[in-house]
PDB file of C-alpha atoms in Angstrom:
ATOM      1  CA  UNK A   1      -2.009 -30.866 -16.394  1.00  0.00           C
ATOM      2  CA  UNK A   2       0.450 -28.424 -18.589  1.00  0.00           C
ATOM      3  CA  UNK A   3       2.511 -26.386 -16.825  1.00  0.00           C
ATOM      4  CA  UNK A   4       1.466 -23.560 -19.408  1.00  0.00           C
ATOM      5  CA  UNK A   5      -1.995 -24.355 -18.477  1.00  0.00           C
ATOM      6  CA  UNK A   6      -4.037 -21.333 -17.221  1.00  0.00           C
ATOM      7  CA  UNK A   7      -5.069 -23.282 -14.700  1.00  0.00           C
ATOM      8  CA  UNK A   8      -2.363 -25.289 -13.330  1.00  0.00           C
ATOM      9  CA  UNK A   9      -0.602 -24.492  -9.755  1.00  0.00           C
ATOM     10  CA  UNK A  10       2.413 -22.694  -9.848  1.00  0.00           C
ATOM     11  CA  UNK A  11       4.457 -22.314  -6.754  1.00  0.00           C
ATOM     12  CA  UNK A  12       8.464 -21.523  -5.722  1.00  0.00           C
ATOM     13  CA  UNK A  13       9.240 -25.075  -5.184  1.00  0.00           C
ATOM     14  CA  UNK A  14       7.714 -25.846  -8.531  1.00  0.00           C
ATOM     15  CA  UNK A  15       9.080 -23.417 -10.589  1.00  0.00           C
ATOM     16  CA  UNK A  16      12.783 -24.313  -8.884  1.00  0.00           C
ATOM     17  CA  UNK A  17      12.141 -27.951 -10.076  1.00  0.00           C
ATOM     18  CA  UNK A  18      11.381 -26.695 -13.922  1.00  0.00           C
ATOM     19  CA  UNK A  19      14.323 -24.680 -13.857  1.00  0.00           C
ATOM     20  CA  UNK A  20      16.417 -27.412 -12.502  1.00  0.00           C
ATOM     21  CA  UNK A  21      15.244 -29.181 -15.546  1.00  0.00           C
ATOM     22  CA  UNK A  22      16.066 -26.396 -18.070  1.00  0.00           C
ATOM     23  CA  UNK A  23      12.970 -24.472 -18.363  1.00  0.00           C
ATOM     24  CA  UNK A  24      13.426 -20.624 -18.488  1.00  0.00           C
ATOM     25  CA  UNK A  25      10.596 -19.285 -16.052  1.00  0.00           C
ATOM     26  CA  UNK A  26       7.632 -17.847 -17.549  1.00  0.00           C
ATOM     27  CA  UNK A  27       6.500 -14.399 -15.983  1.00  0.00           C
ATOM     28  CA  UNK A  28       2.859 -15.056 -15.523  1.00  0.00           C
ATOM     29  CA  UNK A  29       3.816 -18.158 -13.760  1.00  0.00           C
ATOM     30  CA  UNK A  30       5.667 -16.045 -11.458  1.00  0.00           C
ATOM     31  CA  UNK A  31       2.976 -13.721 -10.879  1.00  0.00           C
ATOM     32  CA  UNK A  32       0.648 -16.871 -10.256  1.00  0.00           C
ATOM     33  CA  UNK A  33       3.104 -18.323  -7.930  1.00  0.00           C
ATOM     34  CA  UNK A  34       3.093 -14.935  -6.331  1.00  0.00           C
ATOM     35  CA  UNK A  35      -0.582 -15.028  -5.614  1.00  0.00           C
ATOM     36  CA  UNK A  36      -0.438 -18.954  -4.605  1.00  0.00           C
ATOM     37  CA  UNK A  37       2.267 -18.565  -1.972  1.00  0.00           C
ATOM     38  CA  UNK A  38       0.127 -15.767  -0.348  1.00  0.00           C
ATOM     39  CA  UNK A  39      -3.215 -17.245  -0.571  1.00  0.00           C
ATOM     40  CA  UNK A  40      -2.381 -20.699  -0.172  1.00  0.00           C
ATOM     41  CA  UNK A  41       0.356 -22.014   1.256  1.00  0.00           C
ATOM     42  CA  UNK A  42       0.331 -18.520   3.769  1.00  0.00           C
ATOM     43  CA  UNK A  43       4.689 -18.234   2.961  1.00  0.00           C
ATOM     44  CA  UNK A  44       5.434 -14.786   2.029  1.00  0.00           C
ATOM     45  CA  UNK A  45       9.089 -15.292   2.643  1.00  0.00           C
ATOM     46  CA  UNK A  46       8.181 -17.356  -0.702  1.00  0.00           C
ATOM     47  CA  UNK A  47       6.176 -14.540  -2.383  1.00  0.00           C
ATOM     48  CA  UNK A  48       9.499 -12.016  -1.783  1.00  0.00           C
ATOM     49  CA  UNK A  49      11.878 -14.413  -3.817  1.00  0.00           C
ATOM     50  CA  UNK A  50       9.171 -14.629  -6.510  1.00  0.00           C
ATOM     51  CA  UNK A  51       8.916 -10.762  -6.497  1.00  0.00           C
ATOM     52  CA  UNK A  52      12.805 -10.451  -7.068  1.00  0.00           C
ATOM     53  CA  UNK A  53      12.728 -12.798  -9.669  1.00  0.00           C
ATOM     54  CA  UNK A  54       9.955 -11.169 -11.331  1.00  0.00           C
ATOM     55  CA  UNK A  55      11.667  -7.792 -10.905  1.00  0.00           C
ATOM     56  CA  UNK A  56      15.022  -9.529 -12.673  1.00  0.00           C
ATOM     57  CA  UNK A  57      13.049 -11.074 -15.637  1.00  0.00           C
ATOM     58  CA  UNK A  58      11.618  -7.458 -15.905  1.00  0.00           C
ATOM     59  CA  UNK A  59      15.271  -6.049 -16.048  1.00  0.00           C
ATOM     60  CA  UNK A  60      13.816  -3.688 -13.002  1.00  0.00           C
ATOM     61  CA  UNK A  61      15.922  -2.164 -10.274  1.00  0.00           C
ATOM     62  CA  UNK A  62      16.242  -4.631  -7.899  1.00  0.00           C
ATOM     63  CA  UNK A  63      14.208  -4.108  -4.246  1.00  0.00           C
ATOM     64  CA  UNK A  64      17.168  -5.735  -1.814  1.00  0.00           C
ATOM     65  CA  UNK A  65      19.716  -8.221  -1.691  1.00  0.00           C
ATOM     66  CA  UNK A  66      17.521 -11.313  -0.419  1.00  0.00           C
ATOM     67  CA  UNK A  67      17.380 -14.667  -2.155  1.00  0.00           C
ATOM     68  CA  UNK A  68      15.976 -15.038  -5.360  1.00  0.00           C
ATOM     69  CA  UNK A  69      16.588 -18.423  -7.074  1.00  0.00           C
ATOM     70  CA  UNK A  70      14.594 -18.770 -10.543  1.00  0.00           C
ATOM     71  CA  UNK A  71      17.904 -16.844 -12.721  1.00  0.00           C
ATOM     72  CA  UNK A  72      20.797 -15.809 -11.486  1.00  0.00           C
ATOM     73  CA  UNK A  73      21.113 -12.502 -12.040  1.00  0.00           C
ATOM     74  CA  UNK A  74      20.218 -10.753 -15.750  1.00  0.00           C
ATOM     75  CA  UNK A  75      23.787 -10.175 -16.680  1.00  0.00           C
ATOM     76  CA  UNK A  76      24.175 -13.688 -17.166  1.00  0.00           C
ATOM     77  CA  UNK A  77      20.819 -14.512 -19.186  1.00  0.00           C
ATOM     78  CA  UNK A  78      20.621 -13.230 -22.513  1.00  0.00           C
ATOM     79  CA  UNK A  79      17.408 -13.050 -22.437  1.00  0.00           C
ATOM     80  CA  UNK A  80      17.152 -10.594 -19.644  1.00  0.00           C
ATOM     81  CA  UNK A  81      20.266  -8.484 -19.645  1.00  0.00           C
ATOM     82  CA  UNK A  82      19.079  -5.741 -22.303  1.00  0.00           C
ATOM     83  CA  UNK A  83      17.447  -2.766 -20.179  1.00  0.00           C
ATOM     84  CA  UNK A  84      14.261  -2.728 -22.040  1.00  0.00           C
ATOM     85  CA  UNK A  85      12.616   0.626 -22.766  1.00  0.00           C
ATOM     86  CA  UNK A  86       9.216  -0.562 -23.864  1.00  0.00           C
ATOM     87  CA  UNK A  87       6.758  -2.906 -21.843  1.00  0.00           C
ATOM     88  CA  UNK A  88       3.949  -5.016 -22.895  1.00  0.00           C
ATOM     89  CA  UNK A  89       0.178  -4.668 -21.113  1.00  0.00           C
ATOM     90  CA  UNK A  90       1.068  -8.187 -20.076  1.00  0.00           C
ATOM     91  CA  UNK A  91       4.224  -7.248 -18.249  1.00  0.00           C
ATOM     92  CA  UNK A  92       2.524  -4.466 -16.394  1.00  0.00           C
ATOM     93  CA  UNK A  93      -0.048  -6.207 -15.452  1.00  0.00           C
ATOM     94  CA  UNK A  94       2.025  -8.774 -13.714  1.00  0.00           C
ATOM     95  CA  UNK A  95       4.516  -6.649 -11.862  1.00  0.00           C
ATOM     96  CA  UNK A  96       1.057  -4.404 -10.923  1.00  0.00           C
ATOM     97  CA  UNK A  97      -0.706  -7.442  -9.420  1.00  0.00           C
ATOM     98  CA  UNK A  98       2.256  -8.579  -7.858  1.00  0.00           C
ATOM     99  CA  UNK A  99       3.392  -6.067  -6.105  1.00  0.00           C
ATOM    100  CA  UNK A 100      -0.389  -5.117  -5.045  1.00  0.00           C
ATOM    101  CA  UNK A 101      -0.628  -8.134  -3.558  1.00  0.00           C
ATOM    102  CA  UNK A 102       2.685  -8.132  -1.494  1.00  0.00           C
ATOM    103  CA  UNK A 103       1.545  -4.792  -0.148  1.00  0.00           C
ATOM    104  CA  UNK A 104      -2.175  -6.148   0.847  1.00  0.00           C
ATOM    105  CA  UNK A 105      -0.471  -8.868   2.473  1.00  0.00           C
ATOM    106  CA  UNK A 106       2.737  -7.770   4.104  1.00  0.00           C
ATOM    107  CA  UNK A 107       2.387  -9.308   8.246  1.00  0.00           C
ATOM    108  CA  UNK A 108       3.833  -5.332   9.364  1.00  0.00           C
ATOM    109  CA  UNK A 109       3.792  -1.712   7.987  1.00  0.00           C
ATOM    110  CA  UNK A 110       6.990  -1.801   7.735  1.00  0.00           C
ATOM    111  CA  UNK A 111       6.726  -4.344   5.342  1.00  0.00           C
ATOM    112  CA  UNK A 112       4.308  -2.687   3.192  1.00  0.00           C
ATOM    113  CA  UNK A 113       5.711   0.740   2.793  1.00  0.00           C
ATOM    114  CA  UNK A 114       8.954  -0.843   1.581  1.00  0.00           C
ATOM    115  CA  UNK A 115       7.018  -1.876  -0.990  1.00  0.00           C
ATOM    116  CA  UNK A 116       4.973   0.779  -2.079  1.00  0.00           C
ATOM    117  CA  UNK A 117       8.270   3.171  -1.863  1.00  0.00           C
ATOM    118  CA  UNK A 118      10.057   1.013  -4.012  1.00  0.00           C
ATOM    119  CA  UNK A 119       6.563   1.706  -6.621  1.00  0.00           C
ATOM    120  CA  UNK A 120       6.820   4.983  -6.198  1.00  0.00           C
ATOM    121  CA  UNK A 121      10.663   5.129  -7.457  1.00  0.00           C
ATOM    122  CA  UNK A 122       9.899   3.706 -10.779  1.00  0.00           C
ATOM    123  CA  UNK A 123       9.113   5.323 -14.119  1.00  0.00           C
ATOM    124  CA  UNK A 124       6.019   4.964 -16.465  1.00  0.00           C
ATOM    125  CA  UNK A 125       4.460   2.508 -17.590  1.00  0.00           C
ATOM    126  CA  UNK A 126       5.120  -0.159 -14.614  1.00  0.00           C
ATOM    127  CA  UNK A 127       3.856   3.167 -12.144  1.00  0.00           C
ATOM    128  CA  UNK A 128       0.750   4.962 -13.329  1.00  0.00           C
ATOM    129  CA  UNK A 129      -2.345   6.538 -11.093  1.00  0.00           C
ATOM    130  CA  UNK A 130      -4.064   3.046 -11.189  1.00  0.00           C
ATOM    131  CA  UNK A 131      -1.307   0.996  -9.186  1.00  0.00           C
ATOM    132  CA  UNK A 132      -0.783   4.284  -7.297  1.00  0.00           C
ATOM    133  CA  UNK A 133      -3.828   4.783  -5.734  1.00  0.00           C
ATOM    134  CA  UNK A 134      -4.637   0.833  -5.262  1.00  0.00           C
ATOM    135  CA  UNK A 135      -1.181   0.656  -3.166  1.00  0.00           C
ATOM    136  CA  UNK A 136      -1.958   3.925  -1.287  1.00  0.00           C
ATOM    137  CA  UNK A 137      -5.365   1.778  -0.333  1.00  0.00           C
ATOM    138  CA  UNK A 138      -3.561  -1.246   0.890  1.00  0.00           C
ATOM    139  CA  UNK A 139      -1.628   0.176   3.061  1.00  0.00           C
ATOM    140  CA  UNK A 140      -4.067   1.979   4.666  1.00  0.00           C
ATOM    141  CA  UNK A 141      -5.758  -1.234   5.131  1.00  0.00           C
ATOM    142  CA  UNK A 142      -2.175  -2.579   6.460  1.00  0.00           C
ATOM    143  CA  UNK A 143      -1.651   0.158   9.107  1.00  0.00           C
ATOM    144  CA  UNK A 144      -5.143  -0.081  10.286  1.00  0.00           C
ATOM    145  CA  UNK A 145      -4.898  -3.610  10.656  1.00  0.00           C
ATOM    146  CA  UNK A 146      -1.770  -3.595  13.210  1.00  0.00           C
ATOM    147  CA  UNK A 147      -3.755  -1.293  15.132  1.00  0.00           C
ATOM    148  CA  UNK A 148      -2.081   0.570  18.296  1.00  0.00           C
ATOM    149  CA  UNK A 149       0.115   3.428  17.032  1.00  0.00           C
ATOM    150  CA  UNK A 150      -0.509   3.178  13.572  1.00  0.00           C
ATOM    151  CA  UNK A 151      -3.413   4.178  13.377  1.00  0.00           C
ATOM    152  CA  UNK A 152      -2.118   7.569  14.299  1.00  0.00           C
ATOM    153  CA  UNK A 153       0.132   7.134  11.694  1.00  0.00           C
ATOM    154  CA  UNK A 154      -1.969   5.873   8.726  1.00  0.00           C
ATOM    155  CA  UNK A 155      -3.228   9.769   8.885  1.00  0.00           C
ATOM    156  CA  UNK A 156      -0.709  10.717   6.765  1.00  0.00           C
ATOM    157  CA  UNK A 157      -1.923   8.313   4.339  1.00  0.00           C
ATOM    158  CA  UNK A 158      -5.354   9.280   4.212  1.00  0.00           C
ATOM    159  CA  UNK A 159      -4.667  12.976   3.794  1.00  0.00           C
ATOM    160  CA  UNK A 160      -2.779  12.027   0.338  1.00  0.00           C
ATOM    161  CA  UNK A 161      -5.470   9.770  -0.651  1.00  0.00           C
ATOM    162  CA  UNK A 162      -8.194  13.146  -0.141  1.00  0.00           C
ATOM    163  CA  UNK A 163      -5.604  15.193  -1.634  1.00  0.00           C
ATOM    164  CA  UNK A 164      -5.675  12.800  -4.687  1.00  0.00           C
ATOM    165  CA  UNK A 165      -9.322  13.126  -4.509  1.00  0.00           C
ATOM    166  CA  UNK A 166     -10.285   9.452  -3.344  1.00  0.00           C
ATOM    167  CA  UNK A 167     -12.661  10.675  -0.767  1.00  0.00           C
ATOM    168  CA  UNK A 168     -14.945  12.552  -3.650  1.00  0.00           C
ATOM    169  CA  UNK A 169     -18.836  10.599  -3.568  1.00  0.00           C
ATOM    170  CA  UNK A 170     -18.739   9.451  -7.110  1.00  0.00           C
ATOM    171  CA  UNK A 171     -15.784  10.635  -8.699  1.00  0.00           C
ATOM    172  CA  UNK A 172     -15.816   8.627 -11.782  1.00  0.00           C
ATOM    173  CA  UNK A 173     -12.126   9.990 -12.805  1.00  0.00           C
ATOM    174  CA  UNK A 174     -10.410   8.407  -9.290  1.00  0.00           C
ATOM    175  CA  UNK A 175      -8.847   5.162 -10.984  1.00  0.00           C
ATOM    176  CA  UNK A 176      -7.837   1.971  -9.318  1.00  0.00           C
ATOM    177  CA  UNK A 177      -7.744  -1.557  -8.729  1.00  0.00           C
ATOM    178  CA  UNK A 178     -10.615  -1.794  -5.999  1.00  0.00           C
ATOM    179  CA  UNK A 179     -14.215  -1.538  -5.411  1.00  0.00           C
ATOM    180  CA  UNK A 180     -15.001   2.002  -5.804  1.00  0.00           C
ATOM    181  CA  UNK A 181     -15.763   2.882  -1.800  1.00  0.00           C
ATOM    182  CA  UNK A 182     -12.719   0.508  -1.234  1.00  0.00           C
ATOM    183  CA  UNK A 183     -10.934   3.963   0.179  1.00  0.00           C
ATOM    184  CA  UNK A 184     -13.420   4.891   2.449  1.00  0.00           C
ATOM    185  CA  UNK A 185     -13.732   1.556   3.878  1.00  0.00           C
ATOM    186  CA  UNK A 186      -9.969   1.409   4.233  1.00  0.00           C
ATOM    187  CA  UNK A 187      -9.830   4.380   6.275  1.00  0.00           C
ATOM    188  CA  UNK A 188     -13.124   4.148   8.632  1.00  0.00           C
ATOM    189  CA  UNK A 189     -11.077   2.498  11.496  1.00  0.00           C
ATOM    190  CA  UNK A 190      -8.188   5.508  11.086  1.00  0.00           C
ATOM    191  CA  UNK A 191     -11.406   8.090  10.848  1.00  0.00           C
ATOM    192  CA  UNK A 192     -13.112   6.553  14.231  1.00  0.00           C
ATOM    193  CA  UNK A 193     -10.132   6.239  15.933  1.00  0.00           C
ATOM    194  CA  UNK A 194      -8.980   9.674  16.009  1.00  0.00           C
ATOM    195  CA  UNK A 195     -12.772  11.098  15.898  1.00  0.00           C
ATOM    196  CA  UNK A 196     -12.316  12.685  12.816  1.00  0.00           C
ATOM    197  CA  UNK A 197     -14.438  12.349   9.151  1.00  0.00           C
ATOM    198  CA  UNK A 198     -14.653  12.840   5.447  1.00  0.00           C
ATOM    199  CA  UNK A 199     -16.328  16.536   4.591  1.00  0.00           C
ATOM    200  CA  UNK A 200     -19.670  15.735   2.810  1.00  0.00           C
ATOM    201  CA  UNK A 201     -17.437  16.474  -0.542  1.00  0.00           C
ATOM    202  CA  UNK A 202     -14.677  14.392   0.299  1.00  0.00           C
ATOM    203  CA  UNK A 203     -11.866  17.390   0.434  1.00  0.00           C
ATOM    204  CA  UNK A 204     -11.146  17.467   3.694  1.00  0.00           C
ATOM    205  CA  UNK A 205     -10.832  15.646   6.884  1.00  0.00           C
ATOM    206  CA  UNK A 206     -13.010  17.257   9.772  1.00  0.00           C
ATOM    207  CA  UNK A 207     -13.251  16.783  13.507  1.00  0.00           C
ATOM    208  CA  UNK A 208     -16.261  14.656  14.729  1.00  0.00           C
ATOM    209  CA  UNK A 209     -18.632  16.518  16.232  1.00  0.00           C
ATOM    210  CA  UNK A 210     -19.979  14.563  19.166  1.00  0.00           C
ATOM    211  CA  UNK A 211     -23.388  15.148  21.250  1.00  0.00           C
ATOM    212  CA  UNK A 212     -23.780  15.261  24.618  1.00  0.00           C
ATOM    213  CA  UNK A 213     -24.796  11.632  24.981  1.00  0.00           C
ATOM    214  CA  UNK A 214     -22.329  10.135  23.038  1.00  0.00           C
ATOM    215  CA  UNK A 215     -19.311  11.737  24.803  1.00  0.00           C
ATOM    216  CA  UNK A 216     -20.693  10.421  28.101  1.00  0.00           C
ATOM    217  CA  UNK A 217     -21.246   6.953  26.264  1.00  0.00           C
ATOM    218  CA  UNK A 218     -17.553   6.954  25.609  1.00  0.00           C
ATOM    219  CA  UNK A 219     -16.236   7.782  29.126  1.00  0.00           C
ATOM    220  CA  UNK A 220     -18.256   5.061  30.413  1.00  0.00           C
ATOM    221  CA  UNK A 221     -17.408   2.216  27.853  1.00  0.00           C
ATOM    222  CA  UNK A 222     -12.908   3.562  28.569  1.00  0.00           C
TER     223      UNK A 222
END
């Protein structure tokens, strides 16, 4: 099949051969290869280096020093070494996506929130409220998903996401990249951990109130 088929499989080893053989890399294929590393071949060591490469074709500030291996570095590409000042839906789209899906998938917290500060740094139009509130989501689901500690310290998290208003019932201006109760599900096991809740109009977060019954329920199932 085509490489520039829409459906052919892109990954880091096969996007290091066609540049071997004097193919510039193409920036969805990146994103693809992105996606395919994660979901796939479960290497996102492999998904980084894609990421840094995709944030050098982009002529973005770089994230860290690790390896990237698709260009060398945009000073010496012509094709990537003018800071570019307007960005096609295309190109947003494909830094969005792949940076969503290195923060839905990042193995620690840690991991996650490097990402979603680096988001946060940019300018317009790679950052908008979209890709802001999806990657405040993700990371929710991150910390709640190493358990323990953090999620004590996903709190924070959630109490920026009802500030933005993602806790509303229906709030058909709240824009992002999930289902639209994709925030509350996110943050039920933060919520039922610390025995606390959404207010019924999803602008604050309120102690549980607990019954009689259920407290002695709990002391008996500790």
């Amino acid at each position: 099949m085509p490489s520039d088929s829409s459906y052919a499989i892109h990954t880091l080893y096969q996007l290091k051969c066609r540049v071997a053989a004097g193919q510039r890399p193409i920036l969805t294929h990146v994103m693809r290869a992105i996606q395919y590393e994660i979901n796939h071949n479960h290497d996102y060591n492999a998904a980084e280096e894609l990421f840094r490469d995709l944030l050098l074709m982009l002529n973005l500030e770089r994230i860290d020093d690790g390896a990237h291996s698709l260009i060398s570095s945009p000073l010496e590409d012509d094709a990537y070494s003018v800071r570019r000042s307007v960005y096609s839906e295309l190109d947003i789209a494909c830094f969005q996506k792949s940076i969503g899906k290195l923060i839905r998938a990042a193995p620690q917290p840690r991991i996650a929130l490097k990402y979603v500060c680096y988001l946060f740094q940019l300018d317009p139009p790679m950052r908008n409220e979209r890709i802001e509130n999806t990657a405040l989501i993700d990371v929710i689901r991150v910390y709640a998903r190493a358990r323990g500690e953090y999620l004590v310290k996903a709190l924070d998290f959630v109490e920026i996401g009802v500030e933005r208003g993602l806790a509303i019932p229906h709030n058909t201006r709240i824009k992002h990249h999930l289902n639209d109760d994709a925030f509350q599900v996110a943050c039920h096991p933060i919520l039922r951990h610390n025995r606390l809740r959404f207010s019924d109009d999803g602008t604050m977060i309120i102690p549980v109130v607990e019954h009689a019954h259920d407290i002695y329920r709990r002391m008996i199932q500790q």
